[in-house]
Coordinates of C-alpha atoms and ligand atoms in Angstrom, one line a residue:
M248 CA 95.7 96.0 139.9
Q249 CA 98.2 98.7 139.1
I250 CA 100.0 98.3 135.7
H251 CA 102.9 100.5 134.7
S252 CA 102.7 100.4 130.9
K253 CA 106.1 99.9 129.2
L254 CA 104.6 101.6 126.2
P255 CA 102.3 104.3 127.6
T256 CA 101.9 106.3 124.5
V257 CA 101.4 103.4 122.1
G258 CA 98.0 102.3 120.8
T259 CA 97.0 99.6 118.3
T260 CA 99.2 99.4 115.1
I261 CA 97.7 101.3 112.1
F262 CA 97.8 98.1 110.1
T263 CA 95.3 96.4 112.4
V264 CA 93.2 99.5 112.7
M265 CA 92.9 100.0 108.9
S266 CA 92.5 96.3 108.1
S267 CA 89.7 96.0 110.6
L268 CA 88.0 99.1 109.2
A269 CA 88.4 97.7 105.7
V270 CA 86.7 94.4 106.7
E271 CA 83.9 96.4 108.5
H272 CA 83.2 98.5 105.4
K273 CA 83.9 95.8 102.8
A274 CA 86.6 98.0 101.3
V275 CA 89.3 97.0 98.8
N276 CA 92.3 96.8 101.2
L277 CA 95.4 98.5 99.7
G278 CA 96.5 99.4 103.2
Q279 CA 98.3 96.6 105.2
G280 CA 101.1 95.1 103.0
F281 CA 100.2 91.6 101.9
P282 CA 99.5 90.0 98.5
D283 CA 96.0 89.0 97.6
F284 CA 97.2 86.4 95.1
M285 CA 98.2 82.8 95.7
M286 CA 101.7 81.8 96.8
S287 CA 103.6 79.0 95.0
E288 CA 101.7 75.7 94.9
E289 CA 105.0 74.0 94.7
L290 CA 106.1 75.5 98.0
I291 CA 102.8 74.5 99.7
A292 CA 103.3 71.0 98.4
L293 CA 106.8 70.9 99.9
V294 CA 105.4 71.9 103.3
N295 CA 102.7 69.2 103.1
A296 CA 105.3 66.6 102.2
A297 CA 107.6 67.7 105.1
M298 CA 104.7 67.2 107.5
K299 CA 103.7 63.9 106.0
N300 CA 107.4 62.8 106.2
G301 CA 107.4 63.4 109.9
F302 CA 109.3 66.7 110.2
N303 CA 107.0 68.0 112.9
Q304 CA 109.2 68.4 116.0
Y305 CA 111.5 71.2 117.1
A306 CA 114.0 72.4 114.6
H307 CA 117.5 73.5 115.7
M308 CA 117.2 76.7 117.8
N309 CA 119.4 78.6 115.2
G310 CA 117.3 77.3 112.3
L311 CA 117.6 74.2 110.2
P312 CA 121.3 73.8 109.4
L313 CA 120.6 73.0 105.8
L314 CA 118.4 76.0 105.3
R315 CA 121.1 78.2 106.7
E316 CA 123.6 76.6 104.3
R317 CA 121.3 77.4 101.4
L318 CA 120.9 80.9 102.5
A319 CA 124.7 81.3 102.7
E320 CA 124.9 80.0 99.1
K321 CA 122.2 82.5 98.0
I322 CA 124.0 85.4 99.7
F323 CA 127.3 84.5 98.1
K324 CA 125.6 84.4 94.6
L325 CA 123.8 87.7 95.1
Y326 CA 126.2 89.7 97.2
E327 CA 129.6 87.9 96.8
T328 CA 130.0 87.8 100.6
K329 CA 130.9 84.6 102.5
I330 CA 128.6 84.1 105.4
N331 CA 129.2 81.3 107.9
A332 CA 125.9 79.4 108.1
D333 CA 126.8 78.1 111.6
T334 CA 127.7 81.3 113.3
Q335 CA 126.1 84.2 111.3
I336 CA 122.5 83.2 110.4
T337 CA 119.6 82.7 112.7
I338 CA 116.1 81.8 111.4
T339 CA 113.4 83.8 113.1
P340 CA 109.6 83.9 113.3
G341 CA 109.5 86.9 110.9
G342 CA 111.5 90.0 110.1
T343 CA 109.8 92.0 112.8
Y344 CA 111.0 89.5 115.5
A345 CA 114.5 89.6 114.1
I346 CA 114.5 93.4 114.4
Y347 CA 113.1 93.3 118.0
T348 CA 115.6 90.6 119.0
A349 CA 118.5 92.6 117.6
L350 CA 117.5 95.7 119.4
T351 CA 116.9 93.9 122.7
T352 CA 120.3 92.2 122.3
V353 CA 122.3 95.3 122.3
L354 CA 120.4 98.3 123.7
Q355 CA 121.0 99.5 127.2
P356 CA 118.9 102.2 129.0
G357 CA 120.0 105.6 127.9
D358 CA 121.4 104.5 124.5
E359 CA 120.5 106.6 121.5
V360 CA 119.3 105.1 118.3
I361 CA 119.0 107.2 115.1
V362 CA 115.8 106.4 113.3
F363 CA 114.6 107.9 110.0
E364 CA 111.0 108.9 109.8
P365 CA 108.6 107.9 108.3
A366 CA 109.6 104.6 109.9
Y367 CA 108.1 101.1 109.9
D368 CA 105.9 101.2 112.9
S369 CA 107.6 98.7 115.2
Y370 CA 111.0 100.4 115.3
I371 CA 110.4 103.2 117.8
P372 CA 108.4 101.1 120.3
N373 CA 111.1 98.4 120.0
I374 CA 113.7 101.0 121.0
E375 CA 111.6 102.5 123.8
I376 CA 110.7 99.1 125.4
N377 CA 114.4 98.6 125.9
G378 CA 114.8 101.9 127.7
A379 CA 116.7 103.5 124.9
K380 CA 116.0 106.8 123.2
P381 CA 115.0 107.2 119.5
I382 CA 116.7 110.1 117.9
L383 CA 114.3 111.1 115.1
I384 CA 115.4 112.4 111.8
S385 CA 112.9 113.1 109.0
L386 CA 113.6 111.9 105.5
Q387 CA 113.5 114.8 103.1
Y388 CA 110.1 115.2 101.5
P389 CA 109.2 114.4 98.7
D390 CA 112.1 112.1 97.6
Y391 CA 112.5 110.7 101.2
S392 CA 116.3 110.9 101.0
I393 CA 118.5 110.8 104.1
P394 CA 119.8 114.3 105.3
W395 CA 123.3 113.0 106.1
D396 CA 124.5 116.3 107.5
E397 CA 121.8 116.1 110.1
V398 CA 122.8 112.6 110.9
K399 CA 126.4 113.7 111.5
S400 CA 125.2 116.5 113.8
K401 CA 123.2 114.1 115.9
V402 CA 125.8 111.5 116.4
N403 CA 127.5 111.6 119.9
E404 CA 129.0 109.2 122.4
R405 CA 125.5 107.9 123.4
T406 CA 124.7 106.9 119.8
R407 CA 124.5 103.1 119.9
M408 CA 122.8 102.3 116.6
I409 CA 121.6 103.7 113.2
M410 CA 118.6 102.0 111.7
I411 CA 118.3 101.8 107.9
N412 CA 115.6 100.3 105.7
T413 CA 116.1 99.7 101.9
P414 CA 113.8 99.4 99.9
H415 CA 111.9 101.5 102.4
N416 CA 108.5 101.0 103.9
P417 CA 106.4 103.1 103.7
T418 CA 107.9 105.3 100.9
G419 CA 109.5 102.8 98.5
A420 CA 112.8 104.9 98.5
V421 CA 116.0 103.0 98.0
L422 CA 119.5 103.8 99.3
S423 CA 122.3 104.5 96.8
E424 CA 126.0 103.6 96.9
N425 CA 126.6 107.2 98.0
D426 CA 124.3 106.7 101.0
I427 CA 126.3 103.6 102.0
E428 CA 129.5 105.7 101.7
Q429 CA 128.0 108.4 104.0
L430 CA 127.0 105.8 106.5
R431 CA 130.4 104.2 106.4
S432 CA 132.2 107.5 107.1
I433 CA 129.9 108.2 110.0
V434 CA 130.4 104.9 111.8
A435 CA 134.1 104.5 111.0
N436 CA 136.1 104.4 114.2
T437 CA 133.0 104.4 116.5
N438 CA 131.1 101.7 118.4
I439 CA 127.9 102.5 116.4
L440 CA 126.0 99.5 115.3
I441 CA 123.7 99.3 112.3
L442 CA 120.3 97.6 111.9
S443 CA 119.6 97.1 108.3
D444 CA 116.0 96.1 107.5
E445 CA 116.1 94.5 104.0
V446 CA 112.9 92.6 103.9
Y447 CA 112.2 94.1 100.4
E448 CA 115.6 93.1 99.0
H449 CA 114.1 91.6 95.9
L450 CA 111.4 94.2 95.4
I451 CA 113.6 96.8 93.7
F452 CA 112.8 98.3 90.3
D453 CA 114.0 100.3 87.3
A454 CA 117.2 98.3 87.0
I455 CA 118.5 99.7 90.3
K456 CA 120.8 97.5 92.4
H457 CA 119.9 96.7 96.0
Q458 CA 122.5 98.1 98.3
S459 CA 122.6 95.3 100.9
I460 CA 124.8 95.7 103.9
L461 CA 125.8 92.1 103.1
C462 CA 127.9 93.5 100.2
Y463 CA 130.1 95.4 102.6
P464 CA 132.0 93.1 105.0
D465 CA 133.3 96.1 107.0
L466 CA 129.8 97.3 107.7
L467 CA 128.4 93.8 108.3
E468 CA 130.8 93.4 111.1
R469 CA 128.7 96.0 113.1
S470 CA 125.3 95.1 111.7
F471 CA 122.2 93.1 112.1
V472 CA 120.6 92.5 108.7
C473 CA 117.0 91.4 108.7
F474 CA 115.0 89.5 106.1
S475 CA 111.5 88.0 105.7
F476 CA 110.5 84.9 103.8
G477 CA 106.9 86.2 104.0
K478 CA 107.8 89.1 101.7
T479 CA 109.9 87.1 99.3
Y480 CA 107.4 84.2 98.8
H481 CA 104.0 85.9 99.1
C482 CA 103.2 84.2 102.4
T483 CA 103.2 87.0 105.0
G484 CA 101.1 84.8 107.3
W485 CA 103.9 82.3 107.6
K486 CA 105.9 84.8 109.8
L487 CA 109.3 83.4 109.0
G488 CA 112.5 85.3 108.4
Y489 CA 116.1 85.5 109.4
C490 CA 118.9 87.7 110.7
I491 CA 122.5 87.9 109.6
S492 CA 125.3 89.4 111.6
S493 CA 128.9 89.0 112.7
P494 CA 129.6 85.9 114.8
E495 CA 130.2 88.0 117.9
L496 CA 126.9 89.9 117.6
M497 CA 125.0 86.7 116.6
K498 CA 126.2 84.9 119.6
E499 CA 124.5 87.6 121.8
F500 CA 121.4 87.6 119.5
R501 CA 121.0 83.9 120.1
K502 CA 121.1 84.3 123.9
V503 CA 117.9 86.4 123.6
H504 CA 116.3 84.3 120.9
Q505 CA 116.7 81.0 122.7
F506 CA 114.6 82.2 125.6
N507 CA 111.9 83.8 123.4
C508 CA 110.6 81.6 120.5
F509 CA 113.6 79.2 120.7
S510 CA 113.0 77.7 117.3
C511 CA 110.8 78.1 114.2
D512 CA 108.3 76.1 112.3
T513 CA 110.0 72.9 111.1
P514 CA 108.0 71.8 108.0
K515 CA 108.3 75.3 106.5
Q516 CA 112.0 75.3 107.0
I517 CA 112.3 71.9 105.3
A518 CA 110.2 73.2 102.4
L519 CA 112.2 76.5 102.1
T520 CA 115.5 74.6 102.0
E521 CA 114.3 72.8 98.9
F522 CA 112.6 75.8 97.3
L523 CA 115.6 78.0 97.6
K524 CA 117.2 75.9 94.9
N525 CA 114.8 77.6 92.6
E526 CA 116.7 80.8 92.0
E527 CA 114.1 82.1 89.5
A528 CA 111.5 82.3 92.3
Y529 CA 113.3 85.2 93.9
L530 CA 115.2 86.6 90.9
S531 CA 112.0 87.2 89.0
L532 CA 110.3 88.9 91.8
G533 CA 111.5 92.4 90.9
S534 CA 110.1 92.4 87.4
F535 CA 106.9 90.7 88.5
M536 CA 106.2 93.4 91.1
Q537 CA 107.4 96.2 88.9
T538 CA 104.7 95.2 86.4
K539 CA 102.1 95.6 89.1
R540 CA 103.5 98.9 90.2
D541 CA 103.5 100.3 86.6
F542 CA 99.9 98.9 86.1
F543 CA 98.8 100.7 89.3
R544 CA 100.6 103.9 88.4
E545 CA 98.9 104.0 85.0
L546 CA 95.5 103.5 86.6
M547 CA 96.1 106.1 89.2
K548 CA 96.7 108.8 86.6
A549 CA 92.9 109.0 86.1
T550 CA 92.5 110.0 89.8
P551 CA 93.3 113.3 91.5
F552 CA 96.1 111.7 93.5
R553 CA 99.6 112.7 92.5
L554 CA 102.4 110.1 92.5
I555 CA 105.5 110.5 94.6
P556 CA 107.8 108.3 92.5
S557 CA 109.8 105.5 94.1
H558 CA 111.8 102.5 93.1
G559 CA 111.2 99.7 95.6
S560 CA 109.0 97.8 98.1
Y561 CA 105.4 97.0 97.4
F562 CA 104.1 100.4 98.3
E563 CA 103.6 103.6 96.5
C564 CA 102.9 107.0 98.1
Y565 CA 100.5 109.5 96.6
S566 CA 99.9 113.1 97.6
Y567 CA 96.3 114.4 97.9
A568 CA 97.3 118.0 98.7
G569 CA 95.8 119.0 95.3
F570 CA 92.2 118.2 96.3
S571 CA 91.9 118.1 100.1
D572 CA 93.4 119.7 103.2
E573 CA 91.9 117.2 105.7
N574 CA 94.5 115.3 107.8
D575 CA 95.7 112.1 106.3
F576 CA 94.1 109.8 108.9
D577 CA 90.7 111.4 108.4
L578 CA 91.0 111.0 104.6
A579 CA 92.1 107.3 105.0
V580 CA 89.0 106.7 107.1
R581 CA 86.7 108.6 104.8
L582 CA 88.1 106.7 101.8
T583 CA 87.4 103.4 103.5
K584 CA 83.9 104.4 104.6
E585 CA 82.7 106.3 101.5
N586 CA 84.8 104.9 98.6
A587 CA 85.4 101.4 100.0
V588 CA 89.2 101.7 99.4
T589 CA 91.7 101.4 102.2
A590 CA 95.1 103.0 102.3
I591 CA 97.5 103.9 105.1
P592 CA 98.0 107.5 106.3
L593 CA 101.7 108.4 106.2
S594 CA 101.6 110.3 109.5
S595 CA 101.2 107.0 111.3
F596 CA 104.9 106.3 110.5
Y597 CA 106.0 109.5 112.2
K598 CA 106.3 110.2 115.9
N599 CA 107.0 113.8 115.3
K600 CA 103.5 114.5 113.9
T601 CA 104.3 115.1 110.3
D602 CA 101.4 115.2 107.8
N603 CA 102.4 116.0 104.3
K604 CA 99.0 114.9 103.0
V605 CA 100.2 111.6 101.7
L606 CA 98.7 108.1 101.6
R607 CA 100.5 104.8 101.1
F608 CA 98.9 102.2 98.7
C609 CA 100.0 98.5 98.5
F610 CA 100.1 97.3 94.9
A611 CA 101.0 93.7 95.6
K612 CA 97.5 92.7 94.4
K613 CA 95.8 91.0 91.5
E614 CA 95.2 93.4 88.5
E615 CA 91.5 93.1 89.0
T616 CA 91.8 94.2 92.7
L617 CA 93.9 97.3 91.6
E618 CA 91.3 98.1 88.9
K619 CA 88.4 97.7 91.3
A620 CA 90.1 100.0 93.8
V621 CA 91.1 102.7 91.4
T622 CA 87.6 102.8 89.8
K623 CA 86.4 103.9 93.2
L624 CA 89.0 106.6 93.5
I625 CA 88.4 108.4 90.2
H626 CA 85.8 110.8 91.4
I627 CA 87.2 111.4 94.9
K628 CA 86.9 115.0 96.1
Ligands
PMP278 N1 110.3 95.5 108.1 C1 109.5 96.1 107.2 C2 109.9 97.4 106.7 C3 108.3 95.5 106.8 O1 107.5 96.2 106.0 C4 108.0 94.2 107.3 C5 106.7 93.6 106.8 N2 105.8 93.5 107.7 C6 108.8 93.6 108.2 C7 110.0 94.3 108.6 C8 108.6 92.3 108.9 O2 108.2 91.3 108.2 P1 107.6 90.0 108.9 O3 106.2 89.9 108.4 O4 108.4 88.9 108.3 O5 107.7 90.1 110.3
LIG279 N1 104.7 95.2 106.5 C1 103.3 95.3 106.4 C2 103.0 96.8 106.1 O1 103.8 97.6 106.2 C3 102.4 94.8 107.4 C4 103.0 94.5 108.8 C5 102.1 94.3 109.9 O2 100.9 94.2 109.6 N2 102.6 94.3 111.0 O3 101.8 97.1 105.8

């Protein structure tokens, strides 16, 4: 049987590779991004109640109408933008699916998509599987800011999309108002679309305001904005999220979505509709996670790792250039096998083979987990 791979250069995602290695070596897993603490008992009870009350059949293909209404209310409160729940929101099985669907909806073979590296690992394969071409631009080490002059120089008539991600995975960098201005000036009077990955919208620290594309109606007109309930409610295994766009773009998005998953988990949508009334559950998330970040930062000072400061997501990056010159993947494997701590090598988020000697650690963990991990890192050489 001859198979022509659609992704000939792609292997298994680093998250699966490192999590499997962590299990094999019984390592504390600060690699793949997921909390190790319990999600809300109230939300679990709401799902149970929905199932017992008989909400176990297909939901509307665009998502439960009431859930979309609630999201529109939330968006208005947070970002002061009116979203039409009927025509602009689609509930998806996770943020990753929303991103894939958006790209598949609009990309044609030969289109160019500007992607900033390091990039969340699904972006580039999602572009390539659609026959489009990723145009790679490296974020500037060590603050991981966007080199806007380079972006301007790479835009041409084939540029179909620019992908942004704030707060950023893997670096924790966040976009500023100035970044949005730069983006606006580049896309003005063009047909360039924007994919804005905002799954960490609430995980932003140090009193910084999240620059959502939803705040800017002129940009939203040409954007797909993607979110994840898994990240917001500590239930990454639920794989539930949503996409927001203009009515015109959303109409096309739904044409693809309806023949892929069609609709999402009904009892969880019922439960989330109720739980969204609890504003505190998402408004408190930033300070809750900042406390964890600061706790982890403090502990890490006792190790030879050097912090690369950031303001968002549930990851922090650390340089090990001061104590080792081995490549970052080898160090991540060695840490797992010899020190029983797992992190993610940053080179995995680059297609252009960049290795700045940096590892990403996930701090969305119980304090005891973070303590246990750092204790094992203190004497690393
Ligand atoms: N984008 C980024 C940057 C992420 O870190 C994640 C988390 N996995 C996602 C999208 C997708 O989240 P989900 O688990 O809802 O697919
Ligand atoms: N978003 C998570 C991370 O970056 C995990 C995503 C995944 O496992 N696909 O670690």
